[in-house]
Short mmCIF file of C-alpha atoms in Angstrom, two decimals:
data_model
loop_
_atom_site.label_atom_id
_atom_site.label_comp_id
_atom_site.label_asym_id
_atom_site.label_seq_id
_atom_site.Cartn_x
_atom_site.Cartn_y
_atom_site.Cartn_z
CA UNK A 1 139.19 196.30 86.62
CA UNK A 2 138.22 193.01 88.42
CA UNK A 3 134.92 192.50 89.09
CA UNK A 4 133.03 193.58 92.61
CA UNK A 5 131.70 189.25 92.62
CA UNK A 6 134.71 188.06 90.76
CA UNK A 7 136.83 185.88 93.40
CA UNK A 8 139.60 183.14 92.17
CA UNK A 9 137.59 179.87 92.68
CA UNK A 10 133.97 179.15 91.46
CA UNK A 11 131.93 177.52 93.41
CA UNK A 12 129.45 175.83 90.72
CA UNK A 13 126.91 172.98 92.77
CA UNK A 14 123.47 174.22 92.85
CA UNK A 15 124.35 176.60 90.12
CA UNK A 16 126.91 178.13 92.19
CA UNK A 17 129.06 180.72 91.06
CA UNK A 18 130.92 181.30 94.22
CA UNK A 19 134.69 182.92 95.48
CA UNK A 20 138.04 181.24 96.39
CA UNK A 21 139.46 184.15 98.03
CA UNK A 22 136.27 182.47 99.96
CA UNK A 23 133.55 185.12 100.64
CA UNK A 24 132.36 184.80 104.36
CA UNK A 25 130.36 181.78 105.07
CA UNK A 26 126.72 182.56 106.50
CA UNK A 27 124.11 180.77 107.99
CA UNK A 28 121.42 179.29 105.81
CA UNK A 29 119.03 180.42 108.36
CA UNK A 30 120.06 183.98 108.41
CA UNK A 31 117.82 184.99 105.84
CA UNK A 32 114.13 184.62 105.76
CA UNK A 33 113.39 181.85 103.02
CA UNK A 34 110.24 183.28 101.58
CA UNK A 35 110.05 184.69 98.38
CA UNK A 36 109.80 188.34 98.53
CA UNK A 37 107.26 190.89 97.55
CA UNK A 38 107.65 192.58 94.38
CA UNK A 39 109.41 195.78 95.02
CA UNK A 40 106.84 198.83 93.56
CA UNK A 41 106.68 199.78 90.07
CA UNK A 42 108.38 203.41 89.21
CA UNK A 43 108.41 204.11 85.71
CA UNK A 44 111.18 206.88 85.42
CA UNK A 45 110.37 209.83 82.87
CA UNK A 46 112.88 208.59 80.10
CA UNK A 47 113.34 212.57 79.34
CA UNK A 48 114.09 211.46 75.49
CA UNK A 49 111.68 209.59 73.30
CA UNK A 50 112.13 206.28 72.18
CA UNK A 51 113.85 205.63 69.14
CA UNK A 52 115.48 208.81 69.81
CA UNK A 53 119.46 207.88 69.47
CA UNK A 54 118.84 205.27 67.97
CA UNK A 55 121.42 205.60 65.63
CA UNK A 56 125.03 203.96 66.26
CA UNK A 57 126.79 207.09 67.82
CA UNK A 58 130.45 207.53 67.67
CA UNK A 59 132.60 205.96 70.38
CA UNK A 60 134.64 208.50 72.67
CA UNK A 61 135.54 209.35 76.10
CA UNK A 62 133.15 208.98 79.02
CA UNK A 63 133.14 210.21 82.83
CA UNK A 64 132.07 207.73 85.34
CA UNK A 65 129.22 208.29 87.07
CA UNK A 66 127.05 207.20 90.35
CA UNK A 67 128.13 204.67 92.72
CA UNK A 68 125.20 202.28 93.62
CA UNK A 69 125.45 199.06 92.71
CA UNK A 70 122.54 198.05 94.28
CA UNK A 71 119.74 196.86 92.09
CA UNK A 72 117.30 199.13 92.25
CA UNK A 73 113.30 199.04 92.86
CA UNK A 74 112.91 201.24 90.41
CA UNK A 75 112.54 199.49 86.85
CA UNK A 76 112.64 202.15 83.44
CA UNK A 77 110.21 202.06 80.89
CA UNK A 78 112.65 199.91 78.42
CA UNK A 79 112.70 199.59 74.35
CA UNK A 80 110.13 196.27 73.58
CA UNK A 81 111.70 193.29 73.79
CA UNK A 82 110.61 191.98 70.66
CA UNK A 83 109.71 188.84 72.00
CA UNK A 84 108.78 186.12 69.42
CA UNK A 85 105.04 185.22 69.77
CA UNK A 86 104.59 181.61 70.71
CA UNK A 87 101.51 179.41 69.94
CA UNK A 88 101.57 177.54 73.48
CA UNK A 89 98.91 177.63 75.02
CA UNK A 90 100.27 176.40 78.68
CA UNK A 91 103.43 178.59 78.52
CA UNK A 92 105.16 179.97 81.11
CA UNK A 93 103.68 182.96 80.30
CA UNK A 94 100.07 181.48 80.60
CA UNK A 95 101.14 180.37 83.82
CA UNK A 96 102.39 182.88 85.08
CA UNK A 97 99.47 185.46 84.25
CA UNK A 98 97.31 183.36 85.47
CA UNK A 99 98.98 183.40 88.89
CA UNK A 100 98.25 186.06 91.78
CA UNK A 101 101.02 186.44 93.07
CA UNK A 102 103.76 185.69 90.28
CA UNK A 103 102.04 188.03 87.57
CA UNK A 104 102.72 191.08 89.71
CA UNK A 105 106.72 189.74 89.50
CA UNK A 106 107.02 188.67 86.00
CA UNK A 107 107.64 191.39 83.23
CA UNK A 108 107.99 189.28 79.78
CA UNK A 109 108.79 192.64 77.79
CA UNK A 110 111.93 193.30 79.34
CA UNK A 111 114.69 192.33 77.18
CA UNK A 112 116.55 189.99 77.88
CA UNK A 113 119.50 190.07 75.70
CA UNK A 114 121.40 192.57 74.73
CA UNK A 115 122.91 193.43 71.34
CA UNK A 116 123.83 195.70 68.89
CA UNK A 117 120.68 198.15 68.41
CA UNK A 118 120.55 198.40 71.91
CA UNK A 119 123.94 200.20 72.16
CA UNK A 120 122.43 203.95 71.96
CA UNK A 121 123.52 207.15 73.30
CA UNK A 122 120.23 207.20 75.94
CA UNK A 123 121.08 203.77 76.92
CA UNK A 124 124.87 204.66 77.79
CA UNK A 125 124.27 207.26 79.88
CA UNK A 126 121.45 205.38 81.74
CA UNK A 127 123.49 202.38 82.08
CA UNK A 128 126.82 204.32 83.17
CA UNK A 129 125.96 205.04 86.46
CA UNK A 130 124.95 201.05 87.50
CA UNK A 131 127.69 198.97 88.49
CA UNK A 132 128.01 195.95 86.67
CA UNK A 133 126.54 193.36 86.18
CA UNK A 134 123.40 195.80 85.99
CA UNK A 135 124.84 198.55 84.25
CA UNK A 136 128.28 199.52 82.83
CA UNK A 137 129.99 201.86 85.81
CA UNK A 138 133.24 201.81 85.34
CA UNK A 139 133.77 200.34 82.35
CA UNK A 140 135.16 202.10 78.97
CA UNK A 141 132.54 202.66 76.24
CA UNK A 142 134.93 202.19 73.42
CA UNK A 143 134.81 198.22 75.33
CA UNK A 144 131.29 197.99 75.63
CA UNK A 145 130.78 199.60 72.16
CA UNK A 146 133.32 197.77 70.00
CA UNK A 147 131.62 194.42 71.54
CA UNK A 148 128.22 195.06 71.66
CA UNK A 149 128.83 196.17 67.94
CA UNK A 150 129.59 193.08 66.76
CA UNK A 151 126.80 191.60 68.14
CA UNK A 152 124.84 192.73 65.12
CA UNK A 153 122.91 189.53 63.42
CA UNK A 154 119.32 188.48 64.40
CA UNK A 155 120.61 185.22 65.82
CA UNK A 156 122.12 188.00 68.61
CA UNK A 157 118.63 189.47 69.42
CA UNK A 158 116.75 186.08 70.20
CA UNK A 159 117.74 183.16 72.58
CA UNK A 160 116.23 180.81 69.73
CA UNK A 161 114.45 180.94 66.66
CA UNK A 162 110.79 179.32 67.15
CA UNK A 163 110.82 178.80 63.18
CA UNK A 164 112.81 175.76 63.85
CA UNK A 165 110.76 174.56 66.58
CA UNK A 166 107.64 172.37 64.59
CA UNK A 167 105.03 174.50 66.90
CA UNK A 168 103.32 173.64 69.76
CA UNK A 169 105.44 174.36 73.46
CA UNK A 170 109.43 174.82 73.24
CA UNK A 171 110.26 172.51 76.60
CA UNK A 172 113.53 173.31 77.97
CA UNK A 173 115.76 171.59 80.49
CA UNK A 174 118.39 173.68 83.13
CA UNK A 175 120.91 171.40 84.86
CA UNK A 176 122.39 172.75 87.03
CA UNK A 177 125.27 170.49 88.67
CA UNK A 178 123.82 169.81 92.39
CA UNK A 179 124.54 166.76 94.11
CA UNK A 180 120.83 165.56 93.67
CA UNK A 181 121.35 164.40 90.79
CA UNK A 182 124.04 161.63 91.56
CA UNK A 183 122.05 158.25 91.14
CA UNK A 184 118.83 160.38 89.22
CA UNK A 185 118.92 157.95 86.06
CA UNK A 186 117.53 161.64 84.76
CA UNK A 187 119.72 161.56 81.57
CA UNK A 188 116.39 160.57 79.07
CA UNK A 189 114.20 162.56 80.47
CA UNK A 190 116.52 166.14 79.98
CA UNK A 191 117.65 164.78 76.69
CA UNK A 192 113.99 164.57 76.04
CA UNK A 193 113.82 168.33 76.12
CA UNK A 194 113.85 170.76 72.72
CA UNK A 195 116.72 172.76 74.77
CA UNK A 196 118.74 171.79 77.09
CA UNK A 197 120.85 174.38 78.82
CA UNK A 198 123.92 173.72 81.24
CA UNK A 199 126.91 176.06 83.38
CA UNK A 200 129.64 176.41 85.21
CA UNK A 201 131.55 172.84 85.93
CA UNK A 202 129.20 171.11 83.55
CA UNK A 203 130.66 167.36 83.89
CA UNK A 204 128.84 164.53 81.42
CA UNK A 205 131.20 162.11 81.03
CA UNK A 206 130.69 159.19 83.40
CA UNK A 207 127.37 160.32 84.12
CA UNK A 208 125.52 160.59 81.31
CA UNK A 209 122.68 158.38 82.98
CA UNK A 210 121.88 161.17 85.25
CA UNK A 211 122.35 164.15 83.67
CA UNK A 212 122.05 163.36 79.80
CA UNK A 213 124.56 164.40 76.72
CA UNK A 214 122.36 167.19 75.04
CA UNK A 215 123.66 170.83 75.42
CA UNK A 216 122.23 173.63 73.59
CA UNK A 217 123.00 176.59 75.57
CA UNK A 218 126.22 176.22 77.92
CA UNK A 219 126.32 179.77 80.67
CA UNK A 220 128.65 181.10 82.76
CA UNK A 221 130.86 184.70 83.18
CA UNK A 222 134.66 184.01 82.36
CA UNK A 223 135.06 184.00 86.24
CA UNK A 224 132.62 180.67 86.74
CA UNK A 225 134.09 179.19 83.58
CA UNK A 226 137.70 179.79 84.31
CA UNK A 227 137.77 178.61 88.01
CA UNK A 228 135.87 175.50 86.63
CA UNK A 229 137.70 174.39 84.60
CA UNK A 230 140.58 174.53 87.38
CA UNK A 231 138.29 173.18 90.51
CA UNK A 232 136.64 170.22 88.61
CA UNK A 233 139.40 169.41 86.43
CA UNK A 234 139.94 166.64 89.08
CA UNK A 235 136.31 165.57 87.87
CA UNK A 236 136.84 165.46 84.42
CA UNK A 237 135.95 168.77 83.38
CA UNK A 238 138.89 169.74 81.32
CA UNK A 239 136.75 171.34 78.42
CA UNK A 240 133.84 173.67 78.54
CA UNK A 241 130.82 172.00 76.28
CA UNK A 242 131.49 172.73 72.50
CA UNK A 243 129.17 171.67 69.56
CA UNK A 244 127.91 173.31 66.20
CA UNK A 245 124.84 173.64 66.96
CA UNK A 246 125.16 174.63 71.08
CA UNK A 247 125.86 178.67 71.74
CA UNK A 248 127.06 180.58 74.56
CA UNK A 249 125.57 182.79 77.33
CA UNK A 250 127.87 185.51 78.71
CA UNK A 251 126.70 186.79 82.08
CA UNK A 252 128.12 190.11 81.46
CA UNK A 253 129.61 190.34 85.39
CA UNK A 254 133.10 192.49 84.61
CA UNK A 255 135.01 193.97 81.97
CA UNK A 256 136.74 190.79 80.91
CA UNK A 257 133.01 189.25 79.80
CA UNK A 258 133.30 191.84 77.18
CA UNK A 259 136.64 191.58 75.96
CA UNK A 260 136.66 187.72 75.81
CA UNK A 261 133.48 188.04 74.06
CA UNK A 262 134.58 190.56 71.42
CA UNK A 263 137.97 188.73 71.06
CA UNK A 264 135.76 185.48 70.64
CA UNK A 265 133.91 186.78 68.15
CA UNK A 266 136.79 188.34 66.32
CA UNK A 267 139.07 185.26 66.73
CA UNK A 268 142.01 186.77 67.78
CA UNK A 269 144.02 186.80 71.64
CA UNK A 270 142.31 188.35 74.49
CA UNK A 271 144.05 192.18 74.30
CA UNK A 272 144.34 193.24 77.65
CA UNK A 273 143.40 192.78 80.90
CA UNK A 274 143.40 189.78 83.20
CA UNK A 275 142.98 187.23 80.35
CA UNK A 276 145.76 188.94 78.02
CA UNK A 277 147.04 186.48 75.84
CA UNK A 278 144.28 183.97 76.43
CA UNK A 279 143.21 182.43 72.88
CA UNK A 280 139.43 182.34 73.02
CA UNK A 281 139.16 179.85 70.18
CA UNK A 282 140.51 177.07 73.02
CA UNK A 283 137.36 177.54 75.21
CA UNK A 284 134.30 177.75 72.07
CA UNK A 285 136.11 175.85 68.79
CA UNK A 286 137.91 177.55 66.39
CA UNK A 287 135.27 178.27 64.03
CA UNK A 288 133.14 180.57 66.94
CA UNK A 289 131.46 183.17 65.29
CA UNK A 290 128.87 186.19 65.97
CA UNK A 291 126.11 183.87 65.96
CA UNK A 292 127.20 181.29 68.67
CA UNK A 293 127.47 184.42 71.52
CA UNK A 294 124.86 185.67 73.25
CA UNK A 295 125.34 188.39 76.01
CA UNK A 296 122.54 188.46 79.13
CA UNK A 297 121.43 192.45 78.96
CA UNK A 298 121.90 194.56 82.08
CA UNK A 299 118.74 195.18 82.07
CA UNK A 300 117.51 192.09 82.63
CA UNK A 301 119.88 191.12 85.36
CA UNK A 302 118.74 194.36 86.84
CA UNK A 303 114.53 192.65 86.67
CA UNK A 304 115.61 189.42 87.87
CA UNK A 305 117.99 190.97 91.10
CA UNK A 306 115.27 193.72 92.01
CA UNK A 307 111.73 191.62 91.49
CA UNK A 308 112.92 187.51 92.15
CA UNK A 309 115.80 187.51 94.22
CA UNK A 310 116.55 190.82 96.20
CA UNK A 311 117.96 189.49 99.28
CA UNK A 312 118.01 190.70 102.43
CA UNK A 313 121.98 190.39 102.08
CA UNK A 314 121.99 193.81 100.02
CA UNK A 315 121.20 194.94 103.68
CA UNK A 316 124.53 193.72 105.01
CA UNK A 317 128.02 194.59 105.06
CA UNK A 318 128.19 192.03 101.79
CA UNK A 319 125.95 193.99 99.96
CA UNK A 320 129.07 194.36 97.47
CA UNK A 321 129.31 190.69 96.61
CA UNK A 322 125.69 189.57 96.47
CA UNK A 323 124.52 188.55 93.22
CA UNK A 324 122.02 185.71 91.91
CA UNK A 325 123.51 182.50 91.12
CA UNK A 326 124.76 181.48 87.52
CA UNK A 327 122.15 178.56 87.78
CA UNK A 328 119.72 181.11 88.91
CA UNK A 329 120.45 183.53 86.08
CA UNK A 330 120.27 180.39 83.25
CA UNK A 331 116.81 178.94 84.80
CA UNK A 332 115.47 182.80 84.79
CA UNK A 333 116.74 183.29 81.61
CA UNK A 334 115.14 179.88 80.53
CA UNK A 335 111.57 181.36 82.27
CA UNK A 336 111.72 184.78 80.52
CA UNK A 337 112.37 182.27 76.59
CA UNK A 338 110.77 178.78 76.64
CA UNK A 339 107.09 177.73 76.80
CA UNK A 340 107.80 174.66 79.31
CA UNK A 341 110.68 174.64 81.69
CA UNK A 342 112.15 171.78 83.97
CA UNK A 343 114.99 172.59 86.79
CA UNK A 344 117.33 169.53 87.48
CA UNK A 345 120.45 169.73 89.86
CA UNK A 346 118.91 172.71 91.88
CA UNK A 347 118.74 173.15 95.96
CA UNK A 348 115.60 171.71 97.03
CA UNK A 349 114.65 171.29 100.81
CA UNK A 350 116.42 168.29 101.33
CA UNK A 351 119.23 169.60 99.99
CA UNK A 352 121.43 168.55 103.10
CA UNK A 353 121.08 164.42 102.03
CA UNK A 354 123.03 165.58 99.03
CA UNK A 355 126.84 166.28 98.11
CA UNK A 356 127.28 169.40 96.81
CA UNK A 357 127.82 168.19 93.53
CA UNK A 358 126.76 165.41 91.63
CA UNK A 359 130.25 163.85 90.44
CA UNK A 360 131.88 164.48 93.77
CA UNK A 361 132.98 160.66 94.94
CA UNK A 362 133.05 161.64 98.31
CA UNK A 363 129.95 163.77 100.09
CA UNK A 364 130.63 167.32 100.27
CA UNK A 365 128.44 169.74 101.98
CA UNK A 366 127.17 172.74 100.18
CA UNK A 367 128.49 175.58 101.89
CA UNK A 368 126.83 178.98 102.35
CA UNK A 369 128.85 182.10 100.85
CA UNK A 370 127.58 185.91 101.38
CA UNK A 371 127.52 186.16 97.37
CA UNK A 372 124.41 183.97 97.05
CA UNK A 373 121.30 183.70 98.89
CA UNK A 374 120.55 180.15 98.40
CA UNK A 375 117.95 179.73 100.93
CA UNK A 376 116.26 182.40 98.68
CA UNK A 377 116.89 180.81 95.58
CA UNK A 378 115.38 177.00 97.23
CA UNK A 379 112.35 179.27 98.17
CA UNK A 380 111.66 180.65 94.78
CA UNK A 381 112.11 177.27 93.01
CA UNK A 382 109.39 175.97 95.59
CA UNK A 383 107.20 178.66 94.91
CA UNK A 384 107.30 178.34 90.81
CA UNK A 385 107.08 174.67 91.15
CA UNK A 386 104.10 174.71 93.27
CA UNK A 387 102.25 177.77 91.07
CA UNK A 388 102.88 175.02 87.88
CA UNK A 389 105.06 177.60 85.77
CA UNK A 390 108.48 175.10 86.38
CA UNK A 391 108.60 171.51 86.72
CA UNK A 392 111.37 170.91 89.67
CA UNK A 393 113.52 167.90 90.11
CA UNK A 394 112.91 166.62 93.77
CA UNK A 395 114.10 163.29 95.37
#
């Protein structure tokens, strides 16, 4: 099936993620810009204890269930995350705790990755009845399971591994690819960063003075990544980032996430579906394996929809299309792993003296489609820059 935010063209500036078959344009002043209020706290009666299932089950036949794909309010009482501890003592975390108003929206144990051990019997039929990306509604559990199965070393379960950080604060850098960073001379001061995590129509060449050569993480669904590599080819991005050392992010928005990322993994053409055929080993290298992949858990898109960016556009006839940004998942994503994090190429205020993307030679206004609340996102960027828990790139 295609995905319910999957649309032919990707629209990537700001960390755009965007639709060809264009999604209605709205007005950035439709939606209130303030960040909203947590939504309440429900812990659910799990009605099987944990650990319970824990087991790999066998794969078989499942019935479809539910038919809200509306993030809901309501957040489970989830497995630990098994978060690494980290020695910084001016962390995000620290930050964040320390804030009134963002420790009531930050929950550091959910997890944020998903991989094998979390493929359990309780978790199926919890997940089943969310459409994706929160859940897995409508999707085959012999798909989910024969991916998420192979998802099975310890590389899979963490972002990074602090062991190879030499203590002290992991500092992190998230480009995204707005126009605001066309003339920045930024380049040092991301490559500067431990991490440095990119998406989406990720151009570098011709610009490293701005925006830097470093790439550790590179994010995206197999819709963004596609469509960029078509819309910006013009731009000189004819290759998504590759590198021994740099790993993947999978925002697990459709079916196809899935089976790229098992047939990634495994080496072998895409089976079925949209991307039959498609040889994986063109996109990530040809020696891609298990380790390189991570997969975003539904969970944790789930948190960040329902407690940072719920928008009022769930309210509206596009309820169906909204989703957070892929810019906003990877700096969230960022927030919920590193000690330190800095936000280049994101919509500030003054977003409107910008082109929509940084490599653009001619000035393009950033246009506002139904599946993102951008206004939102600016808003939420302001609010962590000004509590100190992100450093934001202004001009």
């Amino acid at each position: 099936m295609e995905g319910w935010w999957s649309c032919p063209v990707a629209l990537t500036g700001w960390g755009l993620s965007g639709c060809s078959v264009s999604p209605p344009q709205l007005s950035p002043h439709l939606f209130s810009p303030s960040l909203l209020q947590p939504e309440p706290l429900v812990l659910a009666p799990s009605g099987t204890p944990h650990g319970a299932g824990s087991h790999r089950w066998a794969l078989g036949d499942s019935s479809e269930s539910g038919n809200s794909f509306k993030p809901s309010g309501e957040l489970e009482e989830l497995e630990p995350s098994g978060k690494q501890p980290s020695p910084c003592l001016h962390s995000v975390m620290a930050r964040a705790k320390a804030d009134p108003k963002f420790r009531e929206i930050f929950r550091f144990n959910t997890p944020v990755l998903m991989w094998d051990q979390h493929f359990t019997l309780e978790t199926w039929n919890r997940l089943k009845a969310r459409h994706v990306p929160y859940g897995w509604q409508g999707l085959s559990v012999a798909v989910v399971g024969s991916t998420l199965r192979l998802l099975n070393t310890s590389a899979n379960r963490h972002l990074f591994d602090r062991a190879a950080f030499s203590g002290g604060c992991v500092r992190c850098a998230v480009v995204g690819n707005g126009g605001i960073l066309n003339g920045s001379r930024q380049g040092k001061a991301i490559d500067s960063h431990d991490l440095v995590f990119r998406l989406n129509g990720a151009v570098i060449k011709g610009f490293e003075e701005d925006v830097g050569t470093k790439v550790s993480f590179y994010g995206f669904t197999v819709n963004t990544m596609k469509n960029s590599l078509i819309s910006y080819e013009e731009y000189g991005f004819t290759q998504i980032p590759q590198g021994k050392d740099l790993k993947y992010i999978f925002i697990p928005s459709d079916v196809r996430d899935y089976v790229m990322l098992k047939s990634a993994i495994q080496g072998s053409p895409v089976p079925e579906g949209s991307d039959k055929g498609d040889e994986p080993q063109k996109y990530f290298g040809p020696e891609a394996s298990a380790e390189k992949f991570k997969l975003l858990h539904p969970d944790f898109l789930q948190y960040l929809t329902a407690r940072f960016l719920r928008s009022e556009i769930l309210n509206t006839q596009y309820s169906s299309l909204y989703m957070p940004s892929t810019g906003a998942l990877m700096l969230l994503t960022a927030l919920h792993t590193c000690d330190q994090v800095s936000a280049y190429g994101f919509i500030t205020a003054n977003y409107e003296q910008f082109s929509d993307h940084y490599y653009e030679v001619e000035k393009k206004p950033l246009v506002f489609y139904a599946n993102h609340d951008m206004m939102l996102e600016a808003a939420l960027w302001r609010s962590l820059h000004r509590a100190g828990i992100i450093t934001l790139y202004q001009r």
